[in-house]
Short mmCIF file of C-alpha atoms in Angstrom, two decimals:
data_model
loop_
_atom_site.label_atom_id
_atom_site.label_comp_id
_atom_site.label_asym_id
_atom_site.label_seq_id
_atom_site.Cartn_x
_atom_site.Cartn_y
_atom_site.Cartn_z
CA MET A 22 149.74 67.85 67.59
CA LYS A 23 152.48 67.57 64.95
CA LYS A 24 155.06 66.85 67.66
CA VAL A 25 152.94 64.05 69.05
CA ILE A 26 152.51 62.46 65.62
CA ASN A 27 156.27 62.65 64.95
CA PHE A 28 157.04 61.10 68.30
CA VAL A 29 154.66 58.22 67.59
CA LEU A 30 156.24 57.63 64.15
CA LEU A 31 159.76 57.61 65.65
CA ALA A 32 158.72 55.13 68.34
CA ALA A 33 157.11 52.91 65.70
CA THR A 34 160.23 53.04 63.54
CA MET A 35 162.56 52.14 66.40
CA SER A 36 160.22 49.31 67.48
CA ALA A 37 160.13 47.94 63.95
CA GLY A 38 163.93 48.21 63.74
CA PHE A 39 164.26 46.39 67.02
CA VAL A 40 161.98 43.58 65.84
CA ALA A 41 163.83 43.37 62.52
CA THR A 42 167.16 43.22 64.32
CA THR A 43 166.01 40.35 66.49
CA GLN A 44 164.88 38.51 63.42
CA ALA A 45 168.07 39.06 61.36
CA ASN A 46 169.76 35.81 60.42
CA SER A 47 173.24 37.20 59.87
CA LEU A 48 175.54 40.13 60.52
CA ASP A 49 175.11 41.38 56.97
CA ASP A 50 171.42 41.58 57.39
CA LEU A 51 171.93 43.41 60.67
CA LEU A 52 174.28 45.93 59.02
CA LYS A 53 171.82 46.58 56.23
CA GLN A 54 169.08 47.07 58.74
CA VAL A 55 171.12 49.58 60.76
CA LYS A 56 171.93 51.62 57.64
CA ALA A 57 168.26 51.67 56.66
CA ASP A 58 167.26 52.81 60.13
CA ARG A 59 169.91 55.53 60.07
CA SER A 60 168.65 56.84 56.76
CA ALA A 61 165.03 56.89 58.02
CA GLY A 62 166.03 58.72 61.23
CA ALA A 63 167.91 61.38 59.25
CA THR A 64 164.85 61.95 57.08
CA LEU A 65 162.66 62.29 60.13
CA ASP A 66 165.08 64.78 61.77
CA LYS A 67 165.10 66.96 58.68
CA LYS A 68 161.32 66.97 58.61
CA ARG A 69 161.10 68.00 62.27
CA GLU A 70 163.71 70.74 61.76
CA ALA A 71 161.72 72.13 58.85
CA GLU A 72 158.59 72.23 60.96
CA PHE A 73 160.43 74.05 63.79
CA LEU A 74 161.73 76.67 61.39
CA SER A 75 158.22 77.18 59.96
CA ASP A 76 156.77 77.76 63.44
CA ARG A 77 159.51 80.23 64.23
CA ALA A 78 158.69 82.24 61.11
CA ASP A 79 154.99 82.38 62.08
CA LYS A 80 155.78 83.67 65.58
CA ALA A 81 158.07 86.35 64.16
CA ALA A 82 155.26 87.51 61.85
CA LEU A 83 152.83 87.74 64.77
CA LEU A 84 155.37 89.73 66.78
CA ALA A 85 155.87 92.17 63.94
CA LYS A 86 152.10 92.61 63.57
CA ALA A 87 151.70 93.31 67.34
CA LYS A 88 154.48 95.90 67.28
CA LYS A 89 152.83 97.63 64.32
CA GLU A 90 149.45 97.75 66.15
CA LEU A 91 151.14 99.16 69.28
CA ALA A 92 152.76 101.88 67.25
CA ASP A 93 149.42 102.75 65.63
CA GLU A 94 147.67 102.97 69.05
CA ASN A 95 150.44 105.19 70.44
CA ALA A 96 150.05 107.50 67.48
CA ARG A 97 146.25 107.58 67.97
CA ASN A 98 146.70 108.34 71.67
CA GLU A 99 148.95 111.29 70.91
CA ARG A 100 146.47 112.57 68.34
CA LEU A 101 143.48 112.31 70.74
CA THR A 102 145.46 113.95 73.55
CA ASP A 103 146.20 116.90 71.30
CA GLU A 104 142.53 117.11 70.26
CA TYR A 105 141.37 117.01 73.93
CA ALA A 106 143.74 119.82 74.89
CA ALA A 107 142.56 121.85 71.92
CA ASN A 108 138.90 121.27 72.85
CA GLU A 109 139.53 122.34 76.47
CA ILE A 110 141.02 125.60 75.24
CA LYS A 111 138.13 126.08 72.81
CA LEU A 112 135.54 125.33 75.53
CA ALA A 113 137.13 127.88 77.88
CA GLN A 114 137.03 130.45 75.12
CA LYS A 115 133.34 129.72 74.39
CA GLU A 116 132.42 130.00 78.09
CA LEU A 117 134.17 133.38 78.23
CA GLU A 118 132.30 134.46 75.12
CA LEU A 119 129.02 133.28 76.68
CA ASP A 120 129.65 135.25 79.87
CA ASN A 121 130.47 138.34 77.86
CA ALA A 122 127.38 137.91 75.69
CA THR A 123 125.08 137.18 78.64
CA GLY A 124 126.03 140.24 80.63
CA THR A 125 123.22 141.33 82.96
CA LEU A 126 120.96 138.59 81.62
CA GLY A 127 122.76 136.15 83.92
CA GLU A 128 121.29 137.89 86.96
CA MET A 129 117.82 137.66 85.46
CA PHE A 130 118.41 133.96 84.84
CA GLY A 131 119.17 133.37 88.52
CA VAL A 132 116.22 135.47 89.69
CA SER A 133 113.78 133.73 87.35
CA ARG A 134 114.96 130.28 88.43
CA ALA A 135 114.65 131.18 92.12
CA ALA A 136 111.19 132.70 91.60
CA ALA A 137 110.04 129.66 89.63
CA ALA A 138 111.34 127.29 92.31
CA ASP A 139 109.53 129.20 95.08
CA ALA A 140 106.33 129.39 93.04
CA PHE A 141 106.52 125.69 92.19
CA GLY A 142 106.74 124.72 95.87
CA GLN A 143 103.70 126.86 96.70
CA ILE A 144 101.52 126.20 93.67
CA SER A 145 102.10 122.43 93.42
CA THR A 146 100.76 121.96 96.97
CA SER A 147 97.95 124.49 96.69
CA ILE A 148 94.35 123.23 96.56
CA VAL A 149 93.86 125.63 93.61
CA SER A 150 95.74 123.04 91.55
CA ALA A 151 92.83 120.66 92.13
CA GLU A 152 90.74 122.95 89.94
CA PHE A 153 93.57 124.05 87.60
CA PRO A 154 95.92 121.05 87.24
CA GLY A 155 99.25 121.11 85.38
CA ARG A 156 100.34 124.58 86.50
CA GLY A 157 103.47 123.28 88.16
CA GLU A 158 104.99 121.63 85.06
CA VAL A 159 106.04 124.93 83.44
CA LEU A 160 107.42 126.25 86.74
CA ASN A 161 109.42 123.07 87.29
CA ARG A 162 110.89 123.34 83.80
CA ILE A 163 111.91 126.98 84.37
CA ALA A 164 113.40 126.20 87.78
CA ASN A 165 115.59 123.42 86.33
CA ALA A 166 116.46 125.09 83.03
CA LYS A 167 120.09 125.48 81.98
CA GLU A 168 119.45 128.36 79.61
CA ILE A 169 118.01 131.84 79.94
CA PRO A 170 114.18 131.69 80.01
CA SER A 171 112.28 132.93 77.01
CA ILE A 172 109.63 135.62 77.03
CA GLU A 173 106.93 132.91 76.88
CA ASP A 174 108.40 131.19 79.97
CA LEU A 175 108.44 134.44 81.92
CA GLU A 176 104.82 135.05 80.94
CA GLN A 177 103.86 131.56 82.15
CA LEU A 178 105.55 132.32 85.49
CA TRP A 179 103.66 135.58 85.72
CA PHE A 180 100.32 133.93 84.86
CA ALA A 181 100.86 131.18 87.44
CA LEU A 182 101.56 133.66 90.25
CA GLN A 183 98.67 135.92 89.20
CA THR A 184 96.26 132.96 89.04
CA GLU A 185 97.24 131.83 92.53
CA MET A 186 96.72 135.31 93.96
CA THR A 187 93.39 135.80 92.19
CA GLU A 188 91.96 132.39 93.08
CA SER A 189 93.02 132.70 96.73
CA GLY A 190 90.23 135.23 97.23
CA LYS A 191 87.49 133.27 95.45
CA ILE A 192 84.95 130.62 96.44
CA SER A 193 84.61 128.28 93.49
CA LYS A 194 82.39 125.26 92.86
CA PHE A 195 83.55 122.66 90.31
CA ASP A 196 83.33 118.96 89.44
CA VAL A 197 86.38 116.74 89.93
CA ASP A 198 87.25 113.05 90.21
CA VAL A 199 87.57 112.11 93.90
CA THR A 200 89.71 109.07 94.74
CA ASN A 201 87.99 107.28 97.61
CA LEU A 202 89.81 105.47 100.41
CA ASP A 203 89.15 102.08 98.78
CA GLY A 204 90.81 103.19 95.53
CA THR A 205 87.63 103.77 93.53
CA LYS A 206 86.96 107.08 91.81
CA SER A 207 83.76 109.08 91.62
CA THR A 208 82.97 112.44 90.09
CA GLU A 209 81.73 114.83 92.77
CA SER A 210 80.83 118.49 92.96
CA ILE A 211 83.05 120.23 95.53
CA THR A 212 83.52 123.78 96.74
CA ARG A 213 86.93 125.41 97.08
CA ILE A 214 87.21 128.16 99.69
CA GLY A 215 90.17 130.23 98.55
CA THR A 216 93.38 128.36 99.33
CA PHE A 217 92.03 127.06 102.65
CA ASN A 218 89.60 124.16 102.27
CA LEU A 219 87.90 121.78 99.86
CA VAL A 220 84.34 121.00 100.98
CA SER A 221 81.75 118.53 99.73
CA GLU A 222 78.36 117.40 101.00
CA ASN A 223 80.17 114.62 102.91
CA GLY A 224 82.59 116.94 104.72
CA TYR A 225 86.16 118.10 104.14
CA LEU A 226 88.51 116.82 101.41
CA THR A 227 92.23 117.19 100.82
CA TYR A 228 94.45 117.59 97.76
CA ASN A 229 97.31 115.09 97.45
CA ASP A 230 99.95 116.97 95.44
CA GLU A 231 102.20 113.89 95.09
CA VAL A 232 99.69 112.07 92.87
CA GLY A 233 97.58 115.08 91.88
CA GLN A 234 94.33 113.66 93.31
CA VAL A 235 91.48 114.96 95.46
CA GLN A 236 90.89 112.54 98.33
CA PRO A 237 88.56 112.45 101.37
CA LEU A 238 90.15 112.72 104.77
CA PRO A 239 90.94 109.38 106.47
CA LYS A 240 88.68 110.55 109.27
CA GLN A 241 86.48 113.61 109.40
CA PRO A 242 87.09 116.09 112.27
CA ALA A 243 84.65 116.60 115.13
CA GLY A 244 80.96 116.47 114.30
CA PHE A 245 80.25 120.16 114.80
CA ILE A 246 83.07 121.05 112.37
CA THR A 247 81.84 118.62 109.71
CA GLU A 248 78.25 119.84 110.11
CA THR A 249 79.26 123.44 109.36
CA ALA A 250 81.04 122.23 106.20
CA ALA A 251 77.95 120.34 105.03
CA ASP A 252 75.73 123.36 105.78
CA PHE A 253 78.09 125.63 103.88
CA PHE A 254 78.14 123.31 100.87
CA GLY A 255 74.37 123.22 100.73
CA THR A 256 73.89 126.98 101.09
CA THR A 257 72.82 128.68 97.86
CA SER A 258 72.18 132.18 99.20
CA GLY A 259 72.88 134.29 102.23
CA TYR A 260 75.67 133.67 104.70
CA THR A 261 76.71 130.69 106.81
CA GLY A 262 79.69 130.01 109.00
CA VAL A 263 82.39 127.47 108.22
CA PHE A 264 85.72 126.51 109.79
CA LEU A 265 88.80 127.46 107.74
CA ASP A 266 92.32 126.05 107.87
CA PRO A 267 94.84 128.87 107.31
CA SER A 268 97.73 126.40 107.58
CA ARG A 269 96.81 124.78 104.23
CA GLY A 270 95.72 121.47 105.75
CA GLY A 271 97.98 121.30 108.80
CA ILE A 272 95.35 122.08 111.43
CA LEU A 273 92.78 119.92 109.65
CA SER A 274 95.23 117.02 109.68
CA LEU A 275 95.73 117.46 113.42
CA GLU A 276 91.97 117.48 113.93
CA THR A 277 91.64 114.14 112.16
CA ARG A 278 94.26 112.62 114.48
CA LYS A 279 92.30 113.48 117.60
CA LYS A 280 90.68 110.46 119.18
CA THR A 281 86.93 110.25 119.46
CA VAL A 282 85.06 109.35 122.64
CA GLU A 283 84.50 105.85 121.25
CA GLU A 284 88.23 105.37 120.63
CA PHE A 285 89.04 106.53 124.14
CA PHE A 286 86.42 104.14 125.50
CA HIS A 287 87.92 101.13 123.71
CA GLU A 288 91.36 101.94 125.11
CA GLY A 289 90.00 100.90 128.52
CA LYS A 290 89.87 97.31 127.18
CA GLU A 291 88.40 94.56 129.39
CA VAL A 292 88.43 96.58 132.61
CA GLY A 293 86.64 99.45 130.92
CA TYR A 294 84.06 97.11 129.45
CA ALA A 295 83.40 95.60 132.90
CA ILE A 296 82.91 99.08 134.40
CA THR A 297 80.49 99.91 131.61
CA VAL A 298 78.50 96.74 132.37
CA LEU A 299 78.22 97.87 136.01
CA LEU A 300 76.94 101.27 134.90
CA ILE A 301 74.37 99.73 132.58
CA LEU A 302 73.16 97.24 135.19
CA GLY A 303 72.95 99.95 137.85
CA CYS A 304 71.00 102.26 135.56
CA LEU A 305 68.62 99.47 134.54
CA ILE A 306 67.98 98.56 138.18
CA ALA A 307 67.46 102.23 139.02
CA LEU A 308 65.05 102.62 136.09
CA GLU A 309 63.08 99.56 137.16
CA ARG A 310 62.93 100.80 140.77
CA LEU A 311 61.82 104.26 139.70
CA ILE A 312 59.01 102.78 137.59
CA VAL A 313 57.90 100.38 140.32
CA LEU A 314 58.13 102.93 143.14
CA GLY A 315 56.42 105.54 141.01
CA GLY A 316 53.55 103.11 140.43
CA MET A 317 53.40 102.34 144.18
CA SER A 318 53.25 106.03 145.04
CA SER A 319 50.43 106.61 142.57
CA LYS A 320 48.43 103.69 143.95
CA ILE A 321 49.07 104.77 147.55
CA LYS A 322 47.81 108.29 146.74
CA ALA A 323 44.70 106.79 145.18
CA GLN A 324 44.23 104.57 148.25
CA GLU A 325 44.55 107.56 150.59
CA LYS A 326 41.46 109.02 148.99
CA ASN A 327 39.47 105.89 149.77
CA LEU A 328 40.69 104.45 153.08
CA ASP A 329 37.43 102.63 153.78
CA LYS A 330 37.89 100.25 150.82
CA PRO A 331 41.38 98.71 150.95
CA ASN A 332 42.84 97.45 147.63
CA GLU A 333 45.51 94.80 147.85
CA ASN A 334 47.34 96.03 144.72
CA ASN A 335 49.35 98.53 146.82
CA PRO A 336 51.19 98.40 150.15
CA LEU A 337 48.81 100.82 151.89
CA GLY A 338 45.80 98.76 150.85
CA ARG A 339 47.38 95.61 152.25
CA LEU A 340 48.18 97.50 155.45
CA LEU A 341 44.57 98.69 155.74
CA LYS A 342 43.33 95.14 155.17
CA VAL A 343 45.43 93.99 158.15
CA PHE A 344 43.93 96.86 160.18
CA TYR A 345 40.33 96.01 159.31
CA ASP A 346 40.91 92.30 159.88
CA ASN A 347 42.17 93.03 163.42
CA GLN A 348 39.95 95.91 164.53
CA SER A 349 38.72 93.92 167.50
CA ALA A 350 42.24 93.57 168.94
CA ASP A 351 43.66 96.00 171.43
CA ALA A 352 45.93 98.89 170.33
CA GLU A 353 49.12 97.17 171.37
CA THR A 354 48.36 93.98 169.46
CA LEU A 355 47.21 95.97 166.43
CA GLU A 356 50.44 97.95 166.48
CA LEU A 357 52.45 94.74 166.31
CA LYS A 358 50.28 93.46 163.50
CA LEU A 359 50.77 96.67 161.48
CA ASP A 360 54.52 96.66 162.15
CA GLU A 361 54.64 93.12 160.84
CA ALA A 362 52.76 94.16 157.70
CA ILE A 363 55.19 97.06 157.13
CA LEU A 364 58.15 94.70 157.57
CA ARG A 365 56.67 92.45 154.88
CA GLU A 366 56.40 95.38 152.49
CA THR A 367 59.89 96.76 153.20
CA PRO A 368 61.94 94.18 151.16
CA GLN A 369 59.80 94.78 148.09
CA VAL A 370 60.16 98.54 148.44
CA ASP A 371 63.93 98.52 149.17
CA ARG A 372 64.78 95.82 146.64
CA GLY A 373 67.79 96.76 144.39
CA VAL A 374 68.62 99.99 146.25
CA GLY A 375 71.59 98.43 148.04
CA LEU A 376 72.80 96.87 144.78
CA ILE A 377 72.96 100.27 143.11
CA LYS A 378 75.00 101.58 146.02
CA MET A 379 77.35 98.60 145.77
CA PHE A 380 77.90 99.20 142.04
CA ALA A 381 78.68 102.85 142.76
CA ALA A 382 81.34 101.76 145.27
CA ILE A 383 82.85 99.02 143.07
CA ALA A 384 83.23 101.14 139.91
CA PRO A 385 86.06 103.43 141.21
CA LEU A 386 87.85 100.39 142.63
CA MET A 387 87.73 98.68 139.24
CA GLY A 388 89.07 101.89 137.70
CA LEU A 389 91.94 101.80 140.17
CA LEU A 390 92.53 98.17 139.23
CA GLY A 391 92.78 99.16 135.57
CA THR A 392 95.23 101.91 136.51
CA VAL A 393 97.46 99.45 138.33
CA ILE A 394 97.32 96.99 135.42
CA GLY A 395 98.18 99.76 132.95
CA MET A 396 101.17 100.91 135.01
CA ILE A 397 102.43 97.33 135.36
CA MET A 398 102.24 96.91 131.58
CA THR A 399 103.96 100.28 131.09
CA PHE A 400 106.91 99.30 133.29
CA GLN A 401 107.13 95.98 131.48
CA THR A 402 107.29 97.80 128.14
CA ILE A 403 110.02 100.12 129.49
CA THR A 404 111.99 97.08 130.64
CA LEU A 405 111.78 95.47 127.18
CA PHE A 406 112.10 98.46 124.83
CA GLY A 407 113.37 101.36 126.96
CA THR A 408 111.97 104.89 126.91
CA GLY A 409 113.19 105.90 123.44
CA ASP A 410 109.75 105.86 121.79
CA PRO A 411 106.85 107.20 123.91
CA LYS A 412 104.32 105.78 121.42
CA ILE A 413 105.16 102.25 122.58
CA MET A 414 103.99 103.12 126.10
CA ALA A 415 101.02 105.25 125.04
CA GLY A 416 98.57 102.33 124.87
CA ASN A 417 99.31 101.12 128.39
CA ILE A 418 99.21 104.64 129.83
CA SER A 419 95.87 105.18 128.09
CA LEU A 420 94.58 102.00 129.74
CA ALA A 421 95.65 103.34 133.14
CA LEU A 422 94.02 106.74 132.67
CA VAL A 423 90.88 105.70 130.80
CA THR A 424 89.87 103.06 133.34
CA THR A 425 90.21 105.59 136.16
CA ALA A 426 88.03 108.04 134.27
CA LEU A 427 85.47 105.33 133.45
CA GLY A 428 85.32 104.29 137.11
CA LEU A 429 84.55 107.85 138.19
CA ILE A 430 82.10 108.38 135.32
CA CYS A 431 80.28 105.20 136.36
CA ALA A 432 80.25 106.03 140.09
CA LEU A 433 78.90 109.59 139.80
CA PRO A 434 75.57 108.82 138.08
CA LEU A 435 75.10 105.65 140.14
CA ILE A 436 75.45 107.66 143.37
CA LEU A 437 72.96 110.17 142.01
CA VAL A 438 70.34 107.59 140.97
CA HIS A 439 70.90 105.71 144.24
CA SER A 440 69.98 108.86 146.14
CA VAL A 441 66.86 109.31 144.02
CA VAL A 442 65.74 105.67 144.32
CA ALA A 443 66.52 105.57 148.06
CA GLY A 444 64.47 108.75 148.53
CA LYS A 445 61.56 107.22 146.63
CA SER A 446 61.62 104.02 148.71
CA LYS A 447 61.88 105.98 151.97
CA SER A 448 58.90 108.13 150.99
CA VAL A 449 56.81 104.97 150.39
CA LEU A 450 57.81 103.47 153.75
CA GLN A 451 57.21 106.81 155.43
CA LYS A 452 53.67 106.86 154.02
CA LEU A 453 53.08 103.40 155.46
CA ASP A 454 54.48 104.44 158.86
CA GLU A 455 52.32 107.56 158.92
CA GLN A 456 49.15 105.64 158.09
CA SER A 457 50.03 102.92 160.62
CA ALA A 458 50.59 105.48 163.37
CA GLY A 459 47.33 107.22 162.49
CA LEU A 460 45.35 103.98 162.58
CA ILE A 461 46.81 103.00 165.95
CA ALA A 462 46.12 106.46 167.31
CA ALA A 463 42.48 106.18 166.18
CA ILE A 464 42.07 102.81 167.91
CA ALA A 465 43.76 104.10 171.07
CA GLU A 466 41.45 107.13 171.06
CA LYS A 467 38.37 104.94 170.79
CA GLY A 468 39.61 102.70 173.65
CA SER A 469 40.16 105.67 175.93
CA LYS A 470 36.57 106.80 175.41
#
């Protein structure tokens, strides 16, 4: 900034000198002006030189200060290096002294840490911890300790192992907070069977060692397994059977992953639902036919006991009415009349029987259709994602297999009920044929006499 100001002053001086020179009226005035300008320029040069010398002195002082600081840091570095080397030697000596002082205790230190680590892995995941929480904290501290364990620590390790062994042979009932699947908590009374299972009145529970909570299973195992657990929980005396899980929850977890019959059914999707509709319709038709034909058979049996008074509420009564209305006709004409009456009754008797048979034939074909659709979808999935993950294809394969099974399951009972209904209808028609033949025979016998 000083240099800029000096430059501006010099330019102003020269400009003023130039203006003064142009305005001089004589050579004497011009000479005087030049001398004055020379004197002013010399003064300005001296001032600038003084400023330059001052700046130089400041820079020299800064340089000297930086050199002094560098020397001080070098000296500090040498001092710290010597201290570090001395500390390394001292640390090596202390470690040697520690090894000599530890002696055989070092082996006990390793054994205790290994035993604590093994016990921590077993006890922290044990369902006994649901009743006695916090046992794993001491074991974890011993397993990760950097010093030799104290007598109190070894006693805690001993107590933890002894408690686990003792409680593994007991059946204990206690109250605990159960974290439900929706996140809410409720205090429930549960029964612990050794180190195998936790049982409540609602079924089996599990112990989540990661959060230290007792939780119900996402899905209870099969009904007969859950029922034994509920019976066991409610038993106050005597003996009752219950399923145990010796794998500490592994087998129980596998049981919960098994699909129920309902889940298998829904894997059939639209084709499976259509097959189910056929089964329901076929069974309803069969039920209606069995009720109607059963009522016909009862009425026909009642009519057989009173052939002289025909009742039109049953096929035999209507057949007898035709007979009595045409008694005056010859046997041949009467036979035709009775055959006509039987033909009128046949559609009502056989109604729905053919439909049941058709449903029984269609159901396996629809199952085959579902199988083909499932395989097409499986190959499409393989084309898109490859065969690296079988779970991707599991849904389509389930569709293929479940629909086939549903088709067969639908066809088998429909064939059975079709046979029953067809037998019922044939027995009714056979009764009508027998009575018709008997009536014609009686008329023919009278005509021959």
